[in-house]
Amino acid sequence: MRLSQAFVPTTKEAPKDAALPSHIYLVRGGFINQVASGIYNFLPFGKRVLDKIRAIIKEELDNAGAQEVQLGFVTPCELWEESGRFKKYGKELLRFKDRKENCFVLGPTHEEMMVALVRGRVNSYKQLPLNLYQINLKFRDEARPRFGLLRGREFLMKDGYSFHATYEDMEREYRLMEETYKRIFTRLGLEFRAVEADVGAIGGSASKEFMVLAQSGEDTIVLCSECEYAANVEAAKRKMPQPPTEAPEFSNFEPFYTPNLKSIEELSDFFKVHPYFFVKAVAKKAVFDENEEIVLFFLRGNDELQEVKAKNAIGADELVDVTDEELEKAGIVPGFIAPYEQECRIVLDDALKGAKGVICGGNKKDYHLIGADLSHFDEALFADIAAVKEGDLCPECGAILKLSKGIEVGHIFQLGTRYSEAMNATFLDKEGKAKPFVMGTYGIGVSRLVAAAIEQNHDEFGCIWPKEIAPYHVTIIVSNTKDEVQVAFANKLYEDLKEAGIEVVLDDRSERFGFKMKDFELIGYPYGVIVGKNLSEGKVQLVKRKSRQKIDIAKEDILKAVIEAVNQK
RNA sequence: CGGGGCGUAGCGCAGUCUGGUUAGCGCACCUGGUUUGGGACCAGGGGGUCGGGGGUUCGAAUCCCUCCGCCCCGACCA
């Protein structure tokens, strides 16, 4: 491609609504532009990156035996009613009617469509297993789209669904997909982790998320400093913490006057006792399908509540905050809540099992109880509801755990029969009995990967594309387009590189040197060749985008040098 | 959905509080010239329903009402 003819509108300034590096550089570099909230156009270079990611995903999935299909983007409401998700999905599901008043939705995910496709066409265990996927547009009417391509409403996603006769076979496919995903993200040149995840609203038994490590990630992940253990903080476990100091000694179990002292920090100062020996109460309102109730969660004073784990522990749909007024109405004293004598449901964190000689609320304004003993509480009241924090110990090997931020770019689920049962999608097993398909589901955020790659790979000058997904491998910068010798040499090199199968652009625009260098850095081609004033001495320069280092190379050797650089692993 | 902010040329902004020539600046764009190793310079030029509608006023980008769009924090997020 000759840049003099390319549609790559780069700008010096970023649009004011771009905040994250990926958003700023993708817009400034002329890869994408925003059309509406959460909706983006892909310009030629952005489209090339997207297509490269897509091609790698397809190649690896096909290689693993999956088959690509393409489902309708507009899907009939009836299918969603069958699975029960029409009601459950909420406003994110964009619904509309056609001219004949038929109800449709824009597909946010395609479990229903895929089950409907397979249902009736696959009837026998002999036709299983089957893994079908598509790389197609999705639409979710997000309450708050943000971060450019990272959380859009319209986005490109690869979604795959596998169908099996048994759970064992589904688990085998799940492991195969995990391996395949690892190969995909490795080929994309990204630093990532596969982490244990919460299954969330989609349901199912086990799931793993693939996280691209980046500061700006929305997810917090827990990583072991020694072993392979990695988990989303929403699902992370830990080894039971040990007391950080010797336990305080209380001669009695009795109320203690603590005027206006509510926070653990204040109490810890007051008693000169480590927060670990306090019992912290977190009150939430738990919302269920049919009703809602106040639930009190109790933790060690140095722990925080992990809401997803807490929600799962009681099987609630969601947890919402409660006001002090609501608590008082229920006979609870905010700030001084004890795990004793409560009318409402209580849950204690596992770390409190067998706790003795601790300090908790007194169920009375301005009083705490010292010397409390929790060892007689019913086992059933305990659950793992605390957020794993930096410095906690690995549940697998006992080494120190660290926290990191990640961008979720892939998610694999052992789904089971939730959709096949609801939609009556069955096959006949060896005994001739009808059974629902055992399913797995596997997603990759394709357009999100474009942004994630930049979140992880950029500097103050612009994008630094991993080689596999760069829009082009190399740009030839003609320093002075009025210099016919430079132009002729650059043209020849351009043709030779194309001939050699290198993806190359020729910056033949009549711009000055600095302008072209800035564009090179902004767009982030892995390599640049500068054809400039040193050509008269028989030299050109090879620039690596990442290091921004320029190396003089004899003009006869540059072709070989570029080919070597691009092909080197 | 709750809280906050913004909307003036393709992009970034000033002007709005305190109403008053022809609405301005930088970048980008067009023409001519100079320049050519880090987003050049000189001269000339084009481009605006001041988000939409309504109102107040002799007069509205500016004040009032209303609708819309976009961004940020939070809630939410297979």
XYZ file of C-alpha atoms (C1' of nucleotides) in Angstrom:
647
model
C 0.000 0.000 0.000
C 1.169 3.464 -0.849
C 0.283 5.787 1.996
C -0.312 8.601 -0.480
C -3.386 6.668 -1.518
C -4.382 5.067 1.779
C -7.359 6.037 3.904
C -5.620 6.252 7.266
C -6.735 9.518 8.807
C -4.303 10.077 11.676
C -4.653 13.071 13.931
C -2.451 14.974 16.296
C -5.195 15.434 18.845
C -7.443 12.844 20.404
C -11.206 13.230 20.596
C -12.085 14.459 24.053
C -14.182 11.405 24.926
C -11.234 9.055 24.634
C -9.578 8.368 27.971
C -7.747 5.062 27.723
C -4.554 4.589 25.688
C -6.164 2.021 23.414
C -9.059 4.318 22.669
C -6.869 7.365 22.104
C -4.331 5.648 19.871
C -6.824 3.609 17.891
C -8.765 6.754 17.058
C -5.696 8.947 16.511
C -4.033 6.247 14.438
C -7.015 6.085 12.110
C -7.977 2.509 13.024
C -11.481 3.183 14.289
C -13.939 5.986 14.780
C -16.932 6.335 17.001
C -20.392 6.461 15.491
C -22.563 6.453 18.602
C -22.115 5.461 22.206
C -20.459 2.043 22.142
C -20.576 1.724 18.353
C -17.487 2.028 16.166
C -16.466 1.928 12.539
C -13.370 0.021 11.552
C -11.246 1.866 9.009
C -8.872 0.017 6.658
C -6.026 -0.481 9.144
C -8.379 -1.373 11.985
C -10.125 -3.832 9.724
C -6.818 -5.462 8.823
C -5.970 -5.974 12.500
C -9.434 -7.347 13.189
C -9.186 -9.735 10.257
C -5.793 -10.984 11.384
C -7.073 -11.772 14.853
C -10.079 -13.428 13.348
C -7.953 -15.527 11.000
C -5.748 -16.808 13.829
C -8.793 -17.749 15.888
C -10.346 -19.543 12.953
C -7.206 -21.413 12.092
C -6.701 -22.724 15.613
C -10.350 -23.628 16.136
C -10.639 -25.416 12.818
C -7.469 -27.230 13.677
C -9.057 -28.344 16.944
C -11.983 -29.793 15.046
C -14.526 -27.036 15.478
C -16.632 -25.952 12.513
C -17.531 -22.403 11.588
C -21.122 -21.394 10.912
C -22.821 -18.040 10.744
C -26.068 -17.501 12.570
C -28.589 -14.746 11.963
C -27.824 -11.581 13.880
C -31.528 -10.868 14.247
C -33.133 -13.655 16.206
C -36.795 -14.412 16.954
C -38.036 -13.725 20.471
C -39.685 -17.131 20.645
C -36.311 -18.821 21.070
C -35.534 -16.543 23.976
C -38.877 -17.285 25.552
C -38.153 -21.000 25.271
C -34.931 -20.739 27.245
C -36.526 -18.391 29.753
C -33.982 -15.687 29.050
C -36.409 -13.318 27.357
C -37.602 -12.183 30.776
C -34.321 -12.631 32.622
C -31.948 -10.845 30.301
C -33.262 -7.375 31.001
C -32.700 -4.188 29.097
C -29.403 -5.263 27.616
C -31.376 -7.322 25.160
C -32.430 -5.018 22.353
C -35.942 -6.010 21.307
C -37.940 -4.733 18.377
C -40.720 -5.640 16.005
C -40.766 -6.000 12.268
C -43.494 -4.625 9.993
C -45.673 -7.608 10.698
C -45.385 -7.035 14.432
C -43.159 -10.097 14.916
C -40.842 -9.797 17.886
C -37.066 -10.019 17.392
C -33.897 -9.376 19.356
C -30.384 -8.451 18.285
C -28.283 -11.380 19.433
C -26.095 -10.641 22.475
C -24.990 -14.299 22.595
C -26.315 -17.246 20.676
C -26.964 -20.261 22.894
C -30.593 -20.351 21.833
C -29.890 -20.062 18.117
C -27.229 -22.729 18.213
C -29.382 -25.155 20.191
C -32.234 -24.504 17.769
C -29.907 -25.202 14.857
C -28.727 -28.514 16.216
C -32.047 -29.606 17.668
C -33.759 -32.068 15.375
C -30.767 -32.249 13.045
C -28.540 -34.145 15.407
C -30.544 -37.057 16.805
C -28.054 -39.715 17.773
C -25.079 -40.129 20.053
C -23.304 -41.357 16.934
C -23.313 -37.817 15.579
C -21.642 -36.431 18.692
C -19.531 -34.645 19.735
C -20.009 -31.497 17.738
C -18.357 -28.108 18.181
C -19.831 -25.239 16.186
C -18.715 -21.637 16.320
C -19.197 -18.337 14.597
C -17.334 -15.050 14.477
C -20.136 -12.596 14.272
C -21.490 -9.274 15.413
C -23.119 -9.087 18.829
C -25.238 -6.380 20.336
C -25.742 -5.700 24.013
C -27.457 -2.522 25.006
C -25.002 -1.888 27.830
C -26.202 0.461 30.540
C -22.926 2.253 30.253
C -20.672 1.606 27.299
C -17.140 2.819 27.948
C -13.445 2.471 27.293
C -13.792 2.546 23.525
C -13.630 -0.909 22.012
C -13.245 -2.562 25.412
C -16.877 -2.228 26.368
C -18.952 -1.368 23.367
C -22.545 -2.181 22.634
C -21.886 -3.566 19.195
C -18.860 -5.828 19.041
C -17.345 -8.756 17.234
C -17.245 -11.973 19.185
C -16.329 -15.529 18.486
C -18.865 -17.735 20.213
C -18.625 -21.515 20.140
C -20.935 -24.203 21.458
C -20.188 -27.862 21.837
C -22.629 -30.748 22.116
C -21.853 -34.015 23.873
C -23.430 -37.265 24.956
C -21.730 -37.265 28.359
C -20.249 -34.904 30.902
C -16.900 -36.661 30.551
C -16.789 -35.868 26.877
C -17.824 -32.274 27.491
C -14.997 -31.948 30.024
C -12.576 -33.337 27.465
C -13.681 -30.702 24.966
C -13.424 -28.020 27.641
C -9.796 -28.951 28.219
C -9.191 -29.002 24.477
C -10.659 -25.529 24.166
C -8.520 -24.308 27.052
C -5.424 -25.539 25.227
C -6.665 -24.060 21.956
C -7.343 -20.695 23.549
C -3.874 -20.664 25.039
C -2.427 -21.278 21.606
C -4.563 -18.494 20.136
C -3.583 -15.856 22.684
C 0.045 -16.896 22.510
C 0.009 -16.496 18.739
C -1.590 -13.090 19.122
C 1.528 -12.094 21.028
C -0.285 -11.207 24.263
C 0.658 -11.741 27.857
C -2.326 -13.476 29.415
C -3.478 -15.835 32.157
C -6.211 -18.448 32.253
C -8.000 -17.949 35.555
C -10.685 -19.729 37.542
C -13.904 -17.773 37.203
C -17.337 -17.339 38.618
C -19.935 -18.937 36.328
C -22.219 -15.919 36.554
C -25.697 -15.691 35.160
C -25.099 -17.992 32.213
C -25.089 -20.944 34.614
C -23.081 -24.115 34.417
C -20.507 -25.802 36.580
C -16.942 -24.770 35.801
C -15.530 -21.861 33.888
C -12.257 -20.190 33.098
C -11.550 -16.704 31.909
C -8.629 -15.647 29.756
C -7.228 -12.368 30.944
C -4.884 -10.086 29.078
C -2.742 -8.483 31.743
C -3.048 -4.697 31.631
C -3.220 -1.897 34.166
C -6.514 -0.647 32.827
C -8.257 -4.009 33.126
C -11.678 -3.986 34.721
C -11.174 -7.338 36.414
C -9.025 -8.076 39.409
C -7.200 -11.365 39.248
C -5.335 -13.305 41.878
C -2.038 -14.896 40.858
C 0.207 -17.196 42.833
C 3.818 -16.070 43.003
C 5.071 -19.658 42.887
C 2.648 -22.045 41.222
C 0.149 -21.970 38.385
C -2.830 -20.976 40.506
C -4.739 -18.040 39.044
C -8.305 -16.921 39.630
C -10.644 -14.033 39.181
C -11.037 -12.370 42.568
C -14.745 -13.203 42.260
C -13.859 -16.885 42.496
C -10.462 -16.886 44.173
C -9.757 -19.096 47.180
C -7.008 -18.866 49.755
C -5.388 -20.898 52.459
C -6.874 -20.066 55.843
C -4.971 -17.073 57.196
C -2.944 -17.497 60.363
C -3.180 -15.015 63.258
C -0.746 -12.170 62.530
C 0.041 -11.664 66.213
C -0.662 -13.421 69.448
C -4.355 -13.378 70.316
C -5.411 -10.776 72.868
C -6.471 -12.131 76.235
C -9.847 -11.338 77.653
C -10.810 -12.644 81.045
C -14.511 -12.392 80.338
C -17.109 -12.211 77.631
C -18.655 -8.823 78.284
C -19.896 -5.554 76.769
C -17.358 -2.767 76.529
C -18.170 0.928 76.133
C -16.921 2.140 72.720
C -18.501 5.558 72.177
C -18.892 6.407 68.488
C -16.287 3.878 67.463
C -17.602 2.042 64.448
C -14.828 1.414 61.964
C -12.412 -1.424 62.463
C -9.550 1.041 62.201
C -10.848 3.182 65.059
C -11.551 0.127 67.186
C -8.163 -1.386 66.462
C -6.508 1.828 67.653
C -8.732 2.015 70.708
C -8.164 -1.555 71.886
C -4.611 -1.809 70.546
C -5.635 -5.090 68.977
C -4.912 -6.200 65.404
C -7.970 -5.982 63.052
C -7.732 -9.740 62.542
C -9.290 -10.235 65.983
C -12.347 -8.157 65.217
C -15.555 -9.421 63.681
C -16.718 -7.083 60.946
C -20.349 -7.082 59.869
C -21.502 -6.189 56.350
C -25.239 -5.821 55.871
C -26.770 -6.334 52.428
C -30.188 -6.761 51.006
C -30.371 -10.017 49.083
C -32.713 -10.035 46.115
C -34.227 -13.359 45.048
C -36.639 -14.221 42.242
C -39.668 -13.893 44.494
C -38.613 -11.843 47.522
C -35.832 -9.953 49.237
C -34.356 -10.026 52.713
C -31.607 -8.495 54.793
C -28.551 -10.720 55.237
C -25.660 -10.038 57.609
C -22.205 -11.156 56.537
C -19.429 -11.457 59.115
C -15.722 -11.347 58.362
C -12.394 -10.952 60.054
C -11.720 -7.244 60.588
C -8.841 -7.260 58.093
C -10.917 -8.879 55.337
C -13.379 -7.395 52.875
C -16.592 -8.924 51.614
C -16.377 -10.394 48.104
C -19.880 -9.706 46.841
C -19.998 -12.333 44.118
C -18.886 -15.052 46.510
C -21.357 -13.775 49.104
C -24.152 -13.744 46.552
C -23.369 -17.315 45.523
C -23.189 -18.457 49.151
C -26.841 -17.622 49.678
C -28.048 -18.253 46.144
C -29.317 -14.703 45.662
C -29.838 -13.007 42.303
C -28.088 -9.906 43.536
C -26.971 -8.030 46.619
C -27.843 -4.379 47.090
C -26.908 -1.883 49.780
C -29.209 -1.313 52.731
C -29.721 1.994 54.457
C -29.283 2.494 58.191
C -33.015 3.217 58.404
C -33.883 -0.157 56.927
C -31.520 -1.851 59.356
C -32.953 -0.062 62.368
C -36.442 -0.999 61.248
C -35.328 -4.627 61.298
C -34.032 -4.203 64.842
C -30.367 -4.074 63.817
C -27.967 -1.489 65.273
C -25.762 -0.179 62.430
C -22.108 0.017 63.392
C -22.490 -2.324 66.336
C -23.813 -5.503 64.740
C -23.101 -8.802 66.502
C -23.458 -12.270 65.010
C -25.594 -13.133 68.032
C -29.319 -12.932 68.463
C -30.149 -11.786 64.961
C -33.586 -12.345 63.453
C -32.299 -12.200 59.902
C -30.087 -14.579 58.039
C -26.389 -14.500 58.883
C -23.341 -15.861 57.079
C -19.868 -16.101 58.605
C -16.673 -16.240 56.653
C -14.694 -19.467 56.855
C -11.820 -17.537 58.414
C -13.974 -17.061 61.528
C -14.440 -20.801 62.093
C -13.570 -21.610 65.667
C -12.653 -18.002 66.478
C -12.366 -17.302 70.186
C -11.389 -14.224 72.143
C -12.473 -11.825 69.423
C -14.232 -8.479 69.514
C -17.587 -7.968 67.822
C -20.486 -5.524 67.855
C -22.673 -5.404 70.936
C -26.078 -5.123 69.268
C -26.364 -1.920 71.266
C -25.292 1.594 70.385
C -21.736 2.418 71.519
C -21.005 -1.071 72.828
C -18.815 -3.889 71.556
C -18.449 -7.361 73.014
C -14.992 -8.474 73.990
C -13.884 -12.039 74.425
C -16.498 -13.379 72.000
C -16.450 -17.077 71.130
C -17.700 -18.179 67.710
C -16.630 -21.794 67.996
C -20.100 -23.055 68.854
C -21.741 -21.610 65.679
C -23.323 -24.136 63.342
C -21.016 -25.228 60.503
C -23.749 -24.502 57.999
C -23.536 -20.785 58.745
C -19.989 -20.595 57.408
C -18.960 -19.956 53.818
C -16.048 -18.544 51.851
C -17.160 -14.956 51.347
C -13.995 -12.916 51.912
C -12.122 -11.174 49.120
C -8.657 -12.619 48.626
C -6.152 -9.840 49.114
C -2.518 -9.226 48.282
C -0.359 -11.282 50.643
C -2.920 -14.022 51.331
C -1.663 -17.533 50.761
C -2.176 -19.761 47.729
C -4.803 -22.490 48.243
C -2.685 -24.872 46.151
C 0.877 -24.361 47.343
C 0.781 -21.883 50.214
C 2.979 -19.269 48.526
C 2.105 -15.579 48.527
C -0.751 -14.442 46.289
C -0.563 -11.253 44.264
C -3.291 -9.137 42.707
C -3.219 -7.946 39.140
C -5.575 -6.312 36.655
C -6.823 -8.063 33.571
C -8.999 -7.568 30.537
C -11.302 -10.514 29.923
C -10.814 -11.603 26.333
C -12.034 -15.180 26.517
C -14.324 -17.285 28.637
C -14.991 -21.003 28.529
C -17.858 -22.720 30.346
C -18.928 -26.206 31.179
C -22.541 -25.467 30.551
C -24.294 -28.778 31.038
C -27.914 -29.246 30.012
C -29.412 -25.939 31.009
C -30.288 -24.838 27.479
C -30.774 -28.219 25.873
C -33.253 -29.145 28.596
C -35.134 -25.874 28.523
C -35.363 -26.037 24.750
C -36.001 -29.750 24.579
C -32.958 -30.517 22.465
C -32.282 -34.215 22.842
C -30.508 -37.114 21.191
C -30.938 -40.871 21.515
C -28.261 -42.639 23.528
C -27.053 -46.206 23.131
C -30.082 -47.518 24.982
C -32.379 -45.566 22.711
C -33.312 -43.120 25.448
C -33.793 -39.432 24.747
C -31.280 -37.280 26.626
C -30.556 -33.570 26.548
C -27.228 -32.581 24.988
C -24.455 -31.879 27.442
C -23.037 -28.561 26.314
C -19.998 -26.385 26.599
C -19.742 -22.774 25.492
C -16.663 -20.790 24.569
C -16.296 -17.108 23.790
C -13.563 -14.759 22.582
C -13.994 -10.998 22.352
C -12.504 -10.353 18.936
C -12.950 -6.591 18.686
C -12.091 -6.263 22.358
C -8.776 -7.975 21.582
C -7.866 -5.147 19.230
C -8.063 -2.731 22.159
C -6.605 -5.157 24.702
C -3.526 -5.601 22.512
C -2.927 -1.857 22.645
C -3.674 -1.539 26.346
C -0.872 -4.001 26.845
C 1.414 -2.724 24.096
C 1.790 1.024 23.798
C 4.029 3.866 24.895
C 3.722 7.646 24.998
C 4.082 7.796 21.205
C 1.381 5.358 20.179
C 0.627 1.732 19.382
C 3.194 -1.064 19.417
C 1.472 -3.905 17.600
C 2.548 -7.478 18.186
C 3.917 -8.711 14.880
C 1.151 -11.236 14.243
C -1.616 -8.681 14.280
C 0.070 -5.482 13.087
C -1.810 -3.883 10.195
C 1.440 -4.069 8.199
C 4.876 -5.291 9.196
C 6.960 -2.443 7.927
C 6.705 1.074 6.543
C 9.279 2.595 4.249
C 9.723 6.249 5.086
C 10.913 8.409 2.252
C 12.493 11.336 4.021
C 12.341 13.754 1.106
C 9.955 12.907 -1.704
C 11.578 15.545 -3.926
C 14.806 13.565 -3.870
C 14.495 11.291 -6.863
C 17.241 8.963 -5.726
C 15.466 8.356 -2.425
C 12.133 7.824 -4.159
C 13.604 5.399 -6.660
C 15.376 3.396 -3.999
C 12.307 3.276 -1.764
C 10.115 2.201 -4.655
C 12.452 -0.634 -5.537
C 12.659 -1.769 -1.916
C 8.872 -1.597 -1.659
C 8.419 -3.825 -4.695
C 11.092 -6.246 -3.533
C 9.552 -6.581 -0.075
C 6.116 -7.162 -1.535
C 7.659 -9.768 -3.782
C 9.145 -11.428 -0.686
C 5.717 -11.624 0.919
C 6.335 -8.919 3.492
C 3.351 -6.738 4.379
C 4.775 -3.336 3.580
C 3.562 0.208 3.109
C 5.429 2.958 1.326
C 5.198 6.376 2.946
C 5.450 8.363 -0.247
C 3.408 11.298 1.010
C 4.945 14.708 0.453
C 5.244 15.330 4.159
C 8.302 16.194 6.136
C 10.448 13.652 7.924
C 9.180 14.395 11.444
C 5.563 14.091 10.407
C 6.155 10.654 8.940
C 8.102 9.456 11.965
C 5.288 10.525 14.257
C 2.825 8.619 12.118
C 5.073 5.562 12.141
C 5.159 5.646 15.927
C 1.469 6.377 16.303
C 0.336 3.598 14.001
C 2.892 1.267 15.499
C 4.208 -0.852 12.635
C 6.773 -3.212 14.160
C 9.465 -1.907 11.769
C 10.284 1.117 9.716
C 12.910 1.699 7.077
C 14.145 5.264 6.757
C 15.356 6.175 3.317
C 16.938 9.565 3.839
C 19.999 11.673 3.649
C 22.391 8.827 4.414
C 21.389 7.144 1.186
C 24.047 9.196 -0.581
C 26.582 7.381 1.625
C 24.969 4.064 0.736
C 23.100 3.690 3.988
C 19.504 3.455 5.148
C 18.126 2.856 8.636
C 16.045 0.112 10.165
C 13.897 1.296 13.102
C 12.291 -0.987 15.626
C 9.072 0.513 16.838
C 9.290 -0.965 20.309
C 12.769 0.304 21.183
C 12.691 3.197 18.682
C 16.298 2.334 17.968
C 17.674 3.186 14.540
C 20.308 0.970 13.043
C 22.370 1.978 10.006
C 22.358 -0.662 7.329
C 24.087 -0.724 3.975
C 21.502 -0.199 1.266
C 22.357 -3.520 -0.376
C 21.604 -5.377 2.857
C 18.340 -3.752 3.860
C 16.051 -6.130 1.972
C 17.553 -9.113 3.704
C 17.595 -7.343 7.065
C 13.886 -6.523 6.894
C 12.917 -10.014 5.811
C 14.970 -11.470 8.651
C 13.517 -9.091 11.206
C 9.934 -9.770 10.182
C 10.346 -13.526 10.040
C 12.243 -13.830 13.272
C 10.139 -15.248 16.087
C -30.794 3.572 36.588
C -28.512 7.394 40.535
C -24.735 11.479 40.748
C -21.608 14.991 37.899
C -19.987 17.322 33.319
C -20.143 18.647 28.261
C -22.529 19.927 23.263
C -19.856 26.497 19.093
C -16.217 24.484 11.447
C -13.596 17.629 10.314
C -10.722 17.649 15.431
C -9.331 20.429 20.024
C -11.098 24.819 22.315
C -12.410 30.442 23.678
C -16.786 33.386 23.866
C -22.131 31.991 27.836
C -21.591 34.202 34.395
C -22.773 40.194 33.005
C -27.708 39.457 25.983
C -25.755 44.115 21.697
C -21.093 45.034 15.050
C -19.878 40.561 10.375
C -19.045 34.332 16.174
C -13.244 33.817 17.153
C -8.376 30.843 17.916
C -5.092 26.395 17.069
C -4.809 21.915 14.137
C -6.612 19.886 9.591
C -8.208 21.367 4.416
C -7.532 24.357 -0.664
C -4.076 27.867 -3.829
C 0.876 29.973 -4.576
C 5.815 30.282 -2.849
C 9.895 28.846 0.399
C 11.524 24.482 3.148
C 12.935 18.929 3.604
C 16.090 14.103 9.591
C 11.438 14.661 14.435
C 3.985 16.768 13.550
C 7.899 23.529 9.066
C 7.313 28.857 7.362
C 5.035 33.126 4.559
C 0.823 34.980 1.860
C -4.063 34.195 0.338
C -8.668 31.184 0.781
C -12.981 27.814 1.814
C -15.807 25.831 5.650
C -20.805 27.388 11.137
C -29.008 25.447 11.357
C -23.532 27.970 18.028
C -27.208 19.878 19.451
C -33.054 20.264 18.234
C -37.708 22.676 19.469
C -40.294 26.377 22.138
C -40.231 30.898 25.036
C -38.493 35.929 27.106
C -36.523 40.382 24.538
C -36.125 45.795 20.082
C -32.119 42.088 19.937
C -30.219 35.260 22.167
C -24.289 31.042 21.247
C -25.356 33.915 25.896
C -31.486 34.128 29.963
C -35.902 30.451 30.817
C -38.556 25.690 29.565
C -38.205 21.118 27.101
C -36.254 17.193 24.259
C -31.855 14.757 22.255
C -26.777 13.271 22.129
C -21.946 12.242 24.302
C -18.382 11.596 28.421
C -16.926 10.617 33.673
C -18.008 8.213 38.854
C -21.265 4.493 40.783
C -24.996 0.441 40.133
C -25.142 -3.169 36.229
C -22.202 -6.255 32.782
C -23.189 -14.278 28.872
